[in-house]
């Protein structure tokens, strides 16, 4: 069936994998990728699909109150997969207002445009909001998990802004009948991850013999999921999820930061033909993150039972694949470090 789908934040880490899957798996869909190309947006992530017939990139900001309704009336979207966000906790500590603007106001601006565009005919429409497990706060080392009914208890400006956006998505469903779905996913890893985040930053530092900064004692636990498994879940939920529902997505794969980095150092020693233990010497404990959540762990039983999704990769295999991707794509990393990736828009869209 022909559909026109808006994907926001499609030049980012997860968004670029979502765009690729939708463009290649659904040739009948017209995919519009709306992205403001902030520091985190990189069109180089999408080189392989940039010229596809059913794909179009639009540079624009989700907070723009004139442009977003105009975009909805131009394209008559059947669905929205909303990923655009400020996504880095450390940046949210230094600049919380950027997170309020994009994650809260930007999401409301999209919700409102969808409500107005779909008024009187919501049949077959869908607004999918991609969110995070961080809205649930932090767990102790007590074997409990976040479920879809866990009370929201965000601690960082990032997680507070995502929690707020989730509330607005539900409010638009309950008040205006907007057909929404929400998913809350654990930490992703994989190709095209911006190198301010733990795994790509560490790979790059190990390769260049620079210190690997571990916050506090490295005891904080995250539940890591391969980005392609997250994207498969997004595809499943977008097409088969029930309106008004929330689905938790996770890898059932808990690692303390220090254990994860030690495992990564072992892989890097092998790949770079270093003596076993050499990369681990770069581990450096630094001042802890303010309000650092102790443990995240997702219970994804609902998604597995109701929609039949499950993670496909063991973490050790996924981490090895990820290291291989970064080592084979050094130019991608170099272009980010030297700032050239921000010229991609001009290269691809203004010079042709
Ligand atoms: P990212 O930072 O890599 O990418 C965000 C993208 O959004 C970038 O391309 C950026 O240019 C774009 N963007 C930012 N502000 C914008 C604006 N005002 N208008 C239009 N575009 C804008 O983020 P990511 O890691 O790919 O995360 C994508 C989504 O998934 C976010 O909503 C995030 O909260 C959620 N999420 C991420 C993770 C994770 O581990 N990375 C886990 C769960 C949920
Ligand atoms: P990050 O990749 O920023 O994801 P999030 O904060 O959304 O979980 O961080 C993952 C974990 O790694 C988190 O506990 C903070 C920690 N961390 C470090 O120890 N050192 C670093 O340099 C970074 C970026 C993160």
mmCIF file of C-alpha atoms and ligand atoms in Angstrom:
data_model
loop_
_atom_site.group_PDB
_atom_site.id
_atom_site.type_symbol
_atom_site.label_atom_id
_atom_site.label_comp_id
_atom_site.label_asym_id
_atom_site.label_seq_id
_atom_site.Cartn_x
_atom_site.Cartn_y
_atom_site.Cartn_z
ATOM 1 C CA UNK A 1 0.000 0.000 0.000
ATOM 2 C CA UNK A 2 1.369 3.458 -0.894
ATOM 3 C CA UNK A 3 2.106 5.661 2.099
ATOM 4 C CA UNK A 4 4.029 8.851 2.742
ATOM 5 C CA UNK A 5 5.998 8.648 5.970
ATOM 6 C CA UNK A 6 7.782 11.450 7.808
ATOM 7 C CA UNK A 7 10.883 10.328 9.722
ATOM 8 C CA UNK A 8 12.332 13.043 11.953
ATOM 9 C CA UNK A 9 15.994 12.966 13.028
ATOM 10 C CA UNK A 10 16.851 10.599 10.176
ATOM 11 C CA UNK A 11 20.414 11.903 9.845
ATOM 12 C CA UNK A 12 21.268 10.854 13.404
ATOM 13 C CA UNK A 13 22.486 7.538 14.774
ATOM 14 C CA UNK A 14 19.261 5.524 15.144
ATOM 15 C CA UNK A 15 17.270 7.608 12.649
ATOM 16 C CA UNK A 16 19.676 6.826 9.795
ATOM 17 C CA UNK A 17 19.195 3.089 10.379
ATOM 18 C CA UNK A 18 15.392 3.598 10.470
ATOM 19 C CA UNK A 19 15.506 5.560 7.186
ATOM 20 C CA UNK A 20 17.613 2.857 5.498
ATOM 21 C CA UNK A 21 15.274 0.062 6.610
ATOM 22 C CA UNK A 22 12.090 1.889 5.542
ATOM 23 C CA UNK A 23 13.523 3.047 2.190
ATOM 24 C CA UNK A 24 14.826 -0.404 1.231
ATOM 25 C CA UNK A 25 12.121 -2.631 2.751
ATOM 26 C CA UNK A 26 9.124 -0.576 1.569
ATOM 27 C CA UNK A 27 9.718 0.627 -2.003
ATOM 28 C CA UNK A 28 6.039 1.720 -2.155
ATOM 29 C CA UNK A 29 6.506 4.167 0.704
ATOM 30 C CA UNK A 30 7.671 7.717 0.086
ATOM 31 C CA UNK A 31 10.098 8.495 2.926
ATOM 32 C CA UNK A 32 10.680 12.123 3.921
ATOM 33 C CA UNK A 33 13.621 12.564 6.270
ATOM 34 C CA UNK A 34 13.312 15.827 8.207
ATOM 35 C CA UNK A 35 16.453 16.804 10.094
ATOM 36 C CA UNK A 36 17.890 20.118 11.289
ATOM 37 C CA UNK A 37 21.458 18.764 10.924
ATOM 38 C CA UNK A 38 22.582 19.806 14.379
ATOM 39 C CA UNK A 39 26.071 18.685 15.443
ATOM 40 C CA UNK A 40 24.573 15.137 15.724
ATOM 41 C CA UNK A 41 23.115 15.004 12.206
ATOM 42 C CA UNK A 42 25.339 13.507 9.520
ATOM 43 C CA UNK A 43 24.105 12.887 5.972
ATOM 44 C CA UNK A 44 27.174 10.734 5.378
ATOM 45 C CA UNK A 45 25.255 8.081 7.377
ATOM 46 C CA UNK A 46 22.831 7.834 4.454
ATOM 47 C CA UNK A 47 25.157 7.813 1.413
ATOM 48 C CA UNK A 48 23.841 4.430 0.282
ATOM 49 C CA UNK A 49 20.175 5.522 0.072
ATOM 50 C CA UNK A 50 20.574 9.227 -0.781
ATOM 51 C CA UNK A 51 19.600 8.701 -4.432
ATOM 52 C CA UNK A 52 16.764 6.215 -3.886
ATOM 53 C CA UNK A 53 13.557 7.086 -5.809
ATOM 54 C CA UNK A 54 11.383 6.853 -2.710
ATOM 55 C CA UNK A 55 13.600 8.988 -0.448
ATOM 56 C CA UNK A 56 13.810 12.731 0.096
ATOM 57 C CA UNK A 57 15.823 14.738 2.604
ATOM 58 C CA UNK A 58 14.353 17.983 3.959
ATOM 59 C CA UNK A 59 16.465 20.269 6.138
ATOM 60 C CA UNK A 60 14.258 21.774 8.805
ATOM 61 C CA UNK A 61 13.699 22.263 12.511
ATOM 62 C CA UNK A 62 10.871 20.489 14.371
ATOM 63 C CA UNK A 63 10.440 23.578 16.566
ATOM 64 C CA UNK A 64 9.538 25.798 13.588
ATOM 65 C CA UNK A 65 5.855 26.674 14.096
ATOM 66 C CA UNK A 66 5.281 27.858 10.506
ATOM 67 C CA UNK A 67 7.346 25.319 8.614
ATOM 68 C CA UNK A 68 6.057 22.105 10.274
ATOM 69 C CA UNK A 69 2.329 22.649 9.474
ATOM 70 C CA UNK A 70 3.411 23.674 5.955
ATOM 71 C CA UNK A 71 5.351 20.403 5.594
ATOM 72 C CA UNK A 72 2.297 18.400 6.705
ATOM 73 C CA UNK A 73 0.058 20.124 4.181
ATOM 74 C CA UNK A 74 2.654 19.691 1.385
ATOM 75 C CA UNK A 75 3.146 15.955 1.837
ATOM 76 C CA UNK A 76 -0.131 14.715 3.417
ATOM 77 C CA UNK A 77 1.725 12.261 5.655
ATOM 78 C CA UNK A 78 0.108 8.939 6.555
ATOM 79 C CA UNK A 79 2.530 8.348 9.382
ATOM 80 C CA UNK A 80 5.293 9.908 11.468
ATOM 81 C CA UNK A 81 8.258 8.161 13.078
ATOM 82 C CA UNK A 82 9.626 10.793 15.427
ATOM 83 C CA UNK A 83 13.261 10.421 16.491
ATOM 84 C CA UNK A 84 14.617 13.998 16.282
ATOM 85 C CA UNK A 85 15.944 14.978 19.681
ATOM 86 C CA UNK A 86 18.834 16.292 21.660
ATOM 87 C CA UNK A 87 20.121 12.963 22.950
ATOM 88 C CA UNK A 88 23.251 13.338 25.082
ATOM 89 C CA UNK A 89 22.864 13.416 28.882
ATOM 90 C CA UNK A 90 26.131 15.310 29.484
ATOM 91 C CA UNK A 91 25.068 18.087 27.094
ATOM 92 C CA UNK A 92 21.690 18.288 28.852
ATOM 93 C CA UNK A 93 23.506 19.057 32.099
ATOM 94 C CA UNK A 94 25.296 22.049 30.555
ATOM 95 C CA UNK A 95 22.454 23.266 28.275
ATOM 96 C CA UNK A 96 19.042 22.041 29.528
ATOM 97 C CA UNK A 97 17.065 24.607 27.517
ATOM 98 C CA UNK A 98 18.161 23.131 24.172
ATOM 99 C CA UNK A 99 16.566 19.877 25.378
ATOM 100 C CA UNK A 100 13.365 21.596 26.455
ATOM 101 C CA UNK A 101 13.117 23.359 23.093
ATOM 102 C CA UNK A 102 13.662 20.375 20.831
ATOM 103 C CA UNK A 103 12.447 17.429 22.884
ATOM 104 C CA UNK A 104 9.400 19.032 24.520
ATOM 105 C CA UNK A 105 8.363 21.969 22.324
ATOM 106 C CA UNK A 106 9.477 20.307 19.055
ATOM 107 C CA UNK A 107 7.484 17.156 19.848
ATOM 108 C CA UNK A 108 4.383 19.244 20.719
ATOM 109 C CA UNK A 109 4.768 21.187 17.479
ATOM 110 C CA UNK A 110 4.755 17.908 15.489
ATOM 111 C CA UNK A 111 1.824 16.503 17.490
ATOM 112 C CA UNK A 112 -0.194 19.615 16.826
ATOM 113 C CA UNK A 113 0.590 19.636 13.112
ATOM 114 C CA UNK A 114 -0.463 15.953 12.886
ATOM 115 C CA UNK A 115 -3.682 16.685 14.814
ATOM 116 C CA UNK A 116 -4.590 19.541 12.458
ATOM 117 C CA UNK A 117 -3.616 17.652 9.285
ATOM 118 C CA UNK A 118 -5.500 14.481 10.293
ATOM 119 C CA UNK A 119 -8.549 16.221 11.826
ATOM 120 C CA UNK A 120 -11.742 14.402 10.817
ATOM 121 C CA UNK A 121 -9.877 11.440 9.323
ATOM 122 C CA UNK A 122 -7.461 9.659 11.634
ATOM 123 C CA UNK A 123 -8.145 6.258 10.009
ATOM 124 C CA UNK A 124 -4.904 4.502 9.027
ATOM 125 C CA UNK A 125 -2.757 7.319 10.419
ATOM 126 C CA UNK A 126 -0.016 6.777 13.005
ATOM 127 C CA UNK A 127 2.252 9.013 15.105
ATOM 128 C CA UNK A 128 5.131 6.927 16.498
ATOM 129 C CA UNK A 129 7.192 8.576 19.238
ATOM 130 C CA UNK A 130 10.615 7.016 19.870
ATOM 131 C CA UNK A 131 11.579 7.394 23.514
ATOM 132 C CA UNK A 132 14.040 6.085 26.064
ATOM 133 C CA UNK A 133 14.093 3.875 29.171
ATOM 134 C CA UNK A 134 15.738 6.796 31.011
ATOM 135 C CA UNK A 135 12.262 8.271 31.692
ATOM 136 C CA UNK A 136 11.787 5.555 34.344
ATOM 137 C CA UNK A 137 14.728 6.814 36.429
ATOM 138 C CA UNK A 138 17.250 4.427 37.964
ATOM 139 C CA UNK A 139 17.100 0.902 39.390
ATOM 140 C CA UNK A 140 19.077 -0.546 42.266
ATOM 141 C CA UNK A 141 21.103 -3.765 42.059
ATOM 142 C CA UNK A 142 18.025 -5.741 43.075
ATOM 143 C CA UNK A 143 17.155 -7.694 39.926
ATOM 144 C CA UNK A 144 14.078 -5.564 39.103
ATOM 145 C CA UNK A 145 13.284 -4.266 35.600
ATOM 146 C CA UNK A 146 11.479 -1.335 33.987
ATOM 147 C CA UNK A 147 8.072 -2.404 32.666
ATOM 148 C CA UNK A 148 5.552 -0.311 30.723
ATOM 149 C CA UNK A 149 3.782 0.512 34.009
ATOM 150 C CA UNK A 150 6.866 1.623 35.949
ATOM 151 C CA UNK A 151 6.296 5.122 37.353
ATOM 152 C CA UNK A 152 8.147 7.893 35.517
ATOM 153 C CA UNK A 153 11.010 9.257 37.632
ATOM 154 C CA UNK A 154 13.503 11.067 35.361
ATOM 155 C CA UNK A 155 16.665 12.565 36.859
ATOM 156 C CA UNK A 156 18.616 14.310 34.094
ATOM 157 C CA UNK A 157 17.388 17.249 32.002
ATOM 158 C CA UNK A 158 17.560 14.846 29.019
ATOM 159 C CA UNK A 159 15.347 12.204 30.605
ATOM 160 C CA UNK A 160 13.010 14.857 32.061
ATOM 161 C CA UNK A 161 12.542 16.345 28.581
ATOM 162 C CA UNK A 162 11.862 12.912 27.054
ATOM 163 C CA UNK A 163 9.429 12.083 29.891
ATOM 164 C CA UNK A 164 7.618 15.355 29.276
ATOM 165 C CA UNK A 165 7.361 14.633 25.544
ATOM 166 C CA UNK A 166 5.965 11.149 26.282
ATOM 167 C CA UNK A 167 3.262 12.753 28.469
ATOM 168 C CA UNK A 168 2.292 15.141 25.673
ATOM 169 C CA UNK A 169 2.079 12.266 23.175
ATOM 170 C CA UNK A 170 -0.332 10.428 25.507
ATOM 171 C CA UNK A 171 -2.271 13.663 26.148
ATOM 172 C CA UNK A 172 -2.807 14.124 22.387
ATOM 173 C CA UNK A 173 -4.098 10.545 22.212
ATOM 174 C CA UNK A 174 -6.412 10.869 25.209
ATOM 175 C CA UNK A 175 -7.650 14.394 24.420
ATOM 176 C CA UNK A 176 -7.804 14.528 20.614
ATOM 177 C CA UNK A 177 -7.823 10.844 19.693
ATOM 178 C CA UNK A 178 -4.482 11.122 17.868
ATOM 179 C CA UNK A 179 -3.385 7.574 16.883
ATOM 180 C CA UNK A 180 -0.071 7.326 18.732
ATOM 181 C CA UNK A 181 2.355 4.622 19.809
ATOM 182 C CA UNK A 182 5.382 5.079 22.059
ATOM 183 C CA UNK A 183 8.404 2.871 22.606
ATOM 184 C CA UNK A 184 10.975 3.208 25.370
ATOM 185 C CA UNK A 185 14.287 1.612 24.473
ATOM 186 C CA UNK A 186 17.493 0.877 26.365
ATOM 187 C CA UNK A 187 21.012 2.022 25.295
ATOM 188 C CA UNK A 188 21.765 1.346 21.636
ATOM 189 C CA UNK A 189 25.165 0.571 20.098
ATOM 190 C CA UNK A 190 26.366 -0.046 16.549
ATOM 191 C CA UNK A 191 27.525 1.683 13.366
ATOM 192 C CA UNK A 192 27.218 5.495 12.961
ATOM 193 C CA UNK A 193 27.027 6.186 16.717
ATOM 194 C CA UNK A 194 28.235 9.745 17.367
ATOM 195 C CA UNK A 195 31.630 9.592 19.141
ATOM 196 C CA UNK A 196 30.553 11.535 22.231
ATOM 197 C CA UNK A 197 28.817 8.365 23.506
ATOM 198 C CA UNK A 198 30.636 5.734 25.575
ATOM 199 C CA UNK A 199 31.257 2.951 23.026
ATOM 200 C CA UNK A 200 32.352 4.910 19.902
ATOM 201 C CA UNK A 201 34.315 7.379 22.057
ATOM 202 C CA UNK A 202 36.189 4.503 23.683
ATOM 203 C CA UNK A 203 36.881 2.742 20.364
ATOM 204 C CA UNK A 204 38.323 5.957 18.962
ATOM 205 C CA UNK A 205 40.411 6.681 22.053
ATOM 206 C CA UNK A 206 41.769 3.136 22.260
ATOM 207 C CA UNK A 207 42.757 3.253 18.582
ATOM 208 C CA UNK A 208 44.572 6.553 19.147
ATOM 209 C CA UNK A 209 46.143 5.514 22.476
ATOM 210 C CA UNK A 210 44.243 8.158 24.393
ATOM 211 C CA UNK A 211 42.746 7.770 27.910
ATOM 212 C CA UNK A 212 39.318 6.075 28.158
ATOM 213 C CA UNK A 213 37.329 8.230 30.622
ATOM 214 C CA UNK A 214 35.182 6.138 32.981
ATOM 215 C CA UNK A 215 32.819 8.156 35.161
ATOM 216 C CA UNK A 216 33.031 7.414 38.901
ATOM 217 C CA UNK A 217 33.932 3.779 39.597
ATOM 218 C CA UNK A 218 32.449 2.404 36.378
ATOM 219 C CA UNK A 219 29.846 0.460 38.353
ATOM 220 C CA UNK A 220 26.803 1.977 36.566
ATOM 221 C CA UNK A 221 24.870 -0.608 34.570
ATOM 222 C CA UNK A 222 23.256 -0.175 31.143
ATOM 223 C CA UNK A 223 21.196 -2.662 29.090
ATOM 224 C CA UNK A 224 22.773 -2.592 25.605
ATOM 225 C CA UNK A 225 20.848 -3.325 22.403
ATOM 226 C CA UNK A 226 22.236 -3.536 18.856
ATOM 227 C CA UNK A 227 20.815 -0.569 16.919
ATOM 228 C CA UNK A 228 19.577 -2.803 14.074
ATOM 229 C CA UNK A 229 17.491 -4.761 16.600
ATOM 230 C CA UNK A 230 15.968 -1.497 17.856
ATOM 231 C CA UNK A 231 15.142 -0.553 14.277
ATOM 232 C CA UNK A 232 13.479 -3.945 13.640
ATOM 233 C CA UNK A 233 11.378 -3.301 16.745
ATOM 234 C CA UNK A 234 10.427 0.176 15.459
ATOM 235 C CA UNK A 235 9.329 -1.375 12.148
ATOM 236 C CA UNK A 236 7.243 -3.999 13.993
ATOM 237 C CA UNK A 237 5.618 -1.504 16.365
ATOM 238 C CA UNK A 238 4.960 1.079 13.639
ATOM 239 C CA UNK A 239 3.086 -1.507 11.579
ATOM 240 C CA UNK A 240 1.537 -3.781 14.212
ATOM 241 C CA UNK A 241 1.455 -1.905 17.519
ATOM 242 C CA UNK A 242 -1.870 -0.845 19.032
ATOM 243 C CA UNK A 243 -2.881 2.814 19.191
ATOM 244 C CA UNK A 244 -2.349 4.387 22.593
ATOM 245 C CA UNK A 245 0.071 1.648 23.701
ATOM 246 C CA UNK A 246 3.628 1.780 24.992
ATOM 247 C CA UNK A 247 6.216 -0.910 24.261
ATOM 248 C CA UNK A 248 9.514 -1.360 26.096
ATOM 249 C CA UNK A 249 12.467 -2.461 23.962
ATOM 250 C CA UNK A 250 15.641 -3.895 25.494
ATOM 251 C CA UNK A 251 18.451 -6.357 25.015
ATOM 252 C CA UNK A 252 18.213 -8.232 28.328
ATOM 253 C CA UNK A 253 21.918 -7.504 28.307
ATOM 254 C CA UNK A 254 23.199 -5.701 31.389
ATOM 255 C CA UNK A 255 26.808 -4.590 31.606
ATOM 256 C CA UNK A 256 28.571 -2.386 34.116
ATOM 257 C CA UNK A 257 30.553 0.303 32.289
ATOM 258 C CA UNK A 258 33.880 -1.032 33.530
ATOM 259 C CA UNK A 259 33.148 -4.635 32.455
ATOM 260 C CA UNK A 260 31.965 -3.424 29.067
ATOM 261 C CA UNK A 261 35.094 -1.331 28.527
ATOM 262 C CA UNK A 262 37.347 -4.229 29.600
ATOM 263 C CA UNK A 263 35.584 -6.498 27.055
ATOM 264 C CA UNK A 264 35.986 -3.786 24.412
ATOM 265 C CA UNK A 265 39.705 -3.423 25.251
ATOM 266 C CA UNK A 266 40.175 -7.200 24.757
ATOM 267 C CA UNK A 267 38.535 -7.034 21.318
ATOM 268 C CA UNK A 268 40.623 -3.985 20.361
ATOM 269 C CA UNK A 269 43.854 -5.704 21.488
ATOM 270 C CA UNK A 270 43.042 -8.600 19.154
ATOM 271 C CA UNK A 271 41.986 -6.411 16.224
ATOM 272 C CA UNK A 272 44.969 -4.059 16.515
ATOM 273 C CA UNK A 273 47.382 -6.938 17.232
ATOM 274 C CA UNK A 274 48.343 -5.445 20.544
ATOM 275 C CA UNK A 275 49.527 -7.456 23.511
ATOM 276 C CA UNK A 276 46.591 -8.669 25.642
ATOM 277 C CA UNK A 277 45.979 -6.055 28.392
ATOM 278 C CA UNK A 278 47.619 -3.150 26.564
ATOM 279 C CA UNK A 279 44.439 -1.201 25.701
ATOM 280 C CA UNK A 280 43.043 -1.616 29.238
ATOM 281 C CA UNK A 281 45.988 0.441 30.516
ATOM 282 C CA UNK A 282 44.213 3.452 28.947
ATOM 283 C CA UNK A 283 41.259 3.140 31.378
ATOM 284 C CA UNK A 284 41.104 6.336 33.437
ATOM 285 C CA UNK A 285 38.573 6.938 36.209
ATOM 286 C CA UNK A 286 37.275 10.525 36.095
ATOM 287 C CA UNK A 287 34.805 12.673 38.065
ATOM 288 C CA UNK A 288 31.322 11.127 38.078
ATOM 289 C CA UNK A 289 28.427 12.548 36.021
ATOM 290 C CA UNK A 290 26.042 14.658 38.151
ATOM 291 C CA UNK A 291 22.883 12.691 38.997
ATOM 292 C CA UNK A 292 24.350 9.581 37.307
ATOM 293 C CA UNK A 293 21.617 6.895 37.112
ATOM 294 C CA UNK A 294 22.906 3.676 38.689
ATOM 295 C CA UNK A 295 21.208 0.955 36.639
ATOM 296 C CA UNK A 296 18.834 0.613 33.660
ATOM 297 C CA UNK A 297 17.251 -2.739 32.762
ATOM 298 C CA UNK A 298 14.300 -3.290 30.469
ATOM 299 C CA UNK A 299 11.606 -5.956 30.577
ATOM 300 C CA UNK A 300 10.503 -6.311 26.929
ATOM 301 C CA UNK A 301 8.098 -9.236 27.532
ATOM 302 C CA UNK A 302 5.093 -7.287 26.186
ATOM 303 C CA UNK A 303 6.763 -6.585 22.829
ATOM 304 C CA UNK A 304 8.045 -10.159 22.573
ATOM 305 C CA UNK A 305 4.709 -11.756 23.512
ATOM 306 C CA UNK A 306 2.298 -9.451 21.651
ATOM 307 C CA UNK A 307 4.297 -8.560 18.537
ATOM 308 C CA UNK A 308 6.807 -11.430 18.300
ATOM 309 C CA UNK A 309 9.993 -9.304 18.328
ATOM 310 C CA UNK A 310 13.221 -10.491 19.954
ATOM 311 C CA UNK A 311 16.847 -9.332 19.851
ATOM 312 C CA UNK A 312 18.884 -11.138 17.181
ATOM 313 C CA UNK A 313 22.469 -10.711 18.329
ATOM 314 C CA UNK A 314 24.511 -11.734 21.355
ATOM 315 C CA UNK A 315 26.365 -8.712 22.754
ATOM 316 C CA UNK A 316 29.870 -10.135 22.244
ATOM 317 C CA UNK A 317 29.103 -10.679 18.548
ATOM 318 C CA UNK A 318 27.464 -7.250 18.198
ATOM 319 C CA UNK A 319 30.370 -5.493 19.901
ATOM 320 C CA UNK A 320 32.851 -7.238 17.600
ATOM 321 C CA UNK A 321 30.793 -6.263 14.514
ATOM 322 C CA UNK A 322 30.680 -2.683 15.818
ATOM 323 C CA UNK A 323 34.457 -2.521 16.312
ATOM 324 C CA UNK A 324 34.932 -3.926 12.785
ATOM 325 C CA UNK A 325 32.645 -1.207 11.384
ATOM 326 C CA UNK A 326 34.573 1.614 13.084
ATOM 327 C CA UNK A 327 37.943 0.220 12.019
ATOM 328 C CA UNK A 328 36.717 -0.138 8.418
ATOM 329 C CA UNK A 329 35.147 3.352 8.386
ATOM 330 C CA UNK A 330 37.953 5.510 9.734
ATOM 331 C CA UNK A 331 37.072 8.292 7.258
ATOM 332 C CA UNK A 332 33.571 8.562 8.788
ATOM 333 C CA UNK A 333 35.184 9.113 12.207
ATOM 334 C CA UNK A 334 37.873 11.469 10.826
ATOM 335 C CA UNK A 335 35.199 13.595 9.095
ATOM 336 C CA UNK A 336 33.399 14.013 12.420
ATOM 337 C CA UNK A 337 36.537 14.830 14.382
ATOM 338 C CA UNK A 338 37.715 17.414 11.799
ATOM 339 C CA UNK A 339 34.202 18.838 11.231
ATOM 340 C CA UNK A 340 33.974 17.924 7.514
ATOM 341 C CA UNK A 341 30.777 15.899 8.060
ATOM 342 C CA UNK A 342 28.861 19.153 8.475
ATOM 343 C CA UNK A 343 29.689 20.057 4.872
ATOM 344 C CA UNK A 344 27.885 16.983 3.538
ATOM 345 C CA UNK A 345 24.616 18.827 3.124
ATOM 346 C CA UNK A 346 26.264 21.369 0.850
ATOM 347 C CA UNK A 347 28.085 18.641 -1.084
ATOM 348 C CA UNK A 348 25.011 16.503 -1.656
ATOM 349 C CA UNK A 349 22.147 18.944 -1.911
ATOM 350 C CA UNK A 350 23.367 22.377 -2.821
ATOM 351 C CA UNK A 351 26.050 21.571 -5.381
ATOM 352 C CA UNK A 352 24.024 19.318 -7.667
HETATM 353 P P1 LIG B 1 21.221 11.491 17.706
HETATM 354 O O1 LIG B 1 21.615 12.592 18.619
HETATM 355 O O2 LIG B 1 22.281 10.626 17.096
HETATM 356 O O3 LIG B 1 20.367 12.095 16.477
HETATM 357 C C1 LIG B 1 19.373 13.067 16.653
HETATM 358 C C2 LIG B 1 19.031 13.644 15.278
HETATM 359 O O4 LIG B 1 17.994 14.623 15.468
HETATM 360 C C3 LIG B 1 20.198 14.357 14.593
HETATM 361 O O5 LIG B 1 20.268 13.986 13.228
HETATM 362 C C4 LIG B 1 19.853 15.832 14.734
HETATM 363 O O6 LIG B 1 20.355 16.634 13.668
HETATM 364 C C5 LIG B 1 18.333 15.787 14.739
HETATM 365 N N1 LIG B 1 17.745 16.944 15.429
HETATM 366 C C6 LIG B 1 18.092 17.426 16.647
HETATM 367 N N2 LIG B 1 17.329 18.516 16.933
HETATM 368 C C7 LIG B 1 16.493 18.713 15.887
HETATM 369 C C8 LIG B 1 15.478 19.648 15.596
HETATM 370 N N3 LIG B 1 15.184 20.640 16.459
HETATM 371 N N4 LIG B 1 14.790 19.534 14.440
HETATM 372 C C9 LIG B 1 15.078 18.544 13.554
HETATM 373 N N5 LIG B 1 16.057 17.634 13.771
HETATM 374 C C10 LIG B 1 16.758 17.710 14.924
HETATM 375 O O7 LIG B 1 20.172 10.622 18.520
HETATM 376 P P2 LIG B 1 19.908 9.056 18.518
HETATM 377 O O8 LIG B 1 20.824 8.416 19.487
HETATM 378 O O9 LIG B 1 19.862 8.581 17.125
HETATM 379 O O10 LIG B 1 18.447 9.015 19.155
HETATM 380 C C11 LIG B 1 17.303 9.126 18.329
HETATM 381 C C12 LIG B 1 16.066 9.052 19.207
HETATM 382 O O11 LIG B 1 16.042 7.813 19.917
HETATM 383 C C13 LIG B 1 15.980 10.155 20.266
HETATM 384 O O12 LIG B 1 14.652 10.584 20.360
HETATM 385 C C14 LIG B 1 16.440 9.461 21.539
HETATM 386 O O13 LIG B 1 15.847 10.051 22.667
HETATM 387 C C15 LIG B 1 15.918 8.063 21.313
HETATM 388 N N6 LIG B 1 16.680 6.979 21.988
HETATM 389 C C16 LIG B 1 18.032 6.896 21.846
HETATM 390 C C17 LIG B 1 18.712 5.834 22.467
HETATM 391 C C18 LIG B 1 20.199 5.666 22.298
HETATM 392 O O14 LIG B 1 20.784 4.778 22.930
HETATM 393 N N7 LIG B 1 20.867 6.444 21.463
HETATM 394 C C19 LIG B 1 18.010 4.903 23.230
HETATM 395 C C20 LIG B 1 16.611 5.039 23.347
HETATM 396 C C21 LIG B 1 15.964 6.073 22.722
HETATM 397 P P1 LIG B 2 26.215 7.334 27.290
HETATM 398 O O1 LIG B 2 26.804 6.608 26.131
HETATM 399 O O2 LIG B 2 26.394 8.804 27.400
HETATM 400 O O3 LIG B 2 24.657 6.931 27.377
HETATM 401 P P2 LIG B 2 23.573 7.248 28.564
HETATM 402 O O4 LIG B 2 24.099 8.294 29.457
HETATM 403 O O5 LIG B 2 22.396 7.695 27.780
HETATM 404 O O6 LIG B 2 23.358 5.925 29.263
HETATM 405 O O7 LIG B 2 26.815 6.696 28.612
HETATM 406 C C1 LIG B 2 26.710 5.317 28.881
HETATM 407 C C2 LIG B 2 27.295 5.067 30.256
HETATM 408 O O8 LIG B 2 28.702 5.326 30.206
HETATM 409 C C3 LIG B 2 26.742 6.004 31.326
HETATM 410 O O9 LIG B 2 26.663 5.280 32.564
HETATM 411 C C4 LIG B 2 27.799 7.102 31.445
HETATM 412 C C5 LIG B 2 29.089 6.360 31.128
HETATM 413 N N1 LIG B 2 30.151 7.138 30.442
HETATM 414 C C6 LIG B 2 31.465 7.083 30.922
HETATM 415 O O10 LIG B 2 31.763 6.421 31.922
HETATM 416 N N2 LIG B 2 32.414 7.789 30.247
HETATM 417 C C7 LIG B 2 32.130 8.543 29.136
HETATM 418 O O11 LIG B 2 33.050 9.189 28.563
HETATM 419 C C8 LIG B 2 30.774 8.579 28.652
HETATM 420 C C9 LIG B 2 30.412 9.409 27.453
HETATM 421 C C10 LIG B 2 29.813 7.851 29.327
#
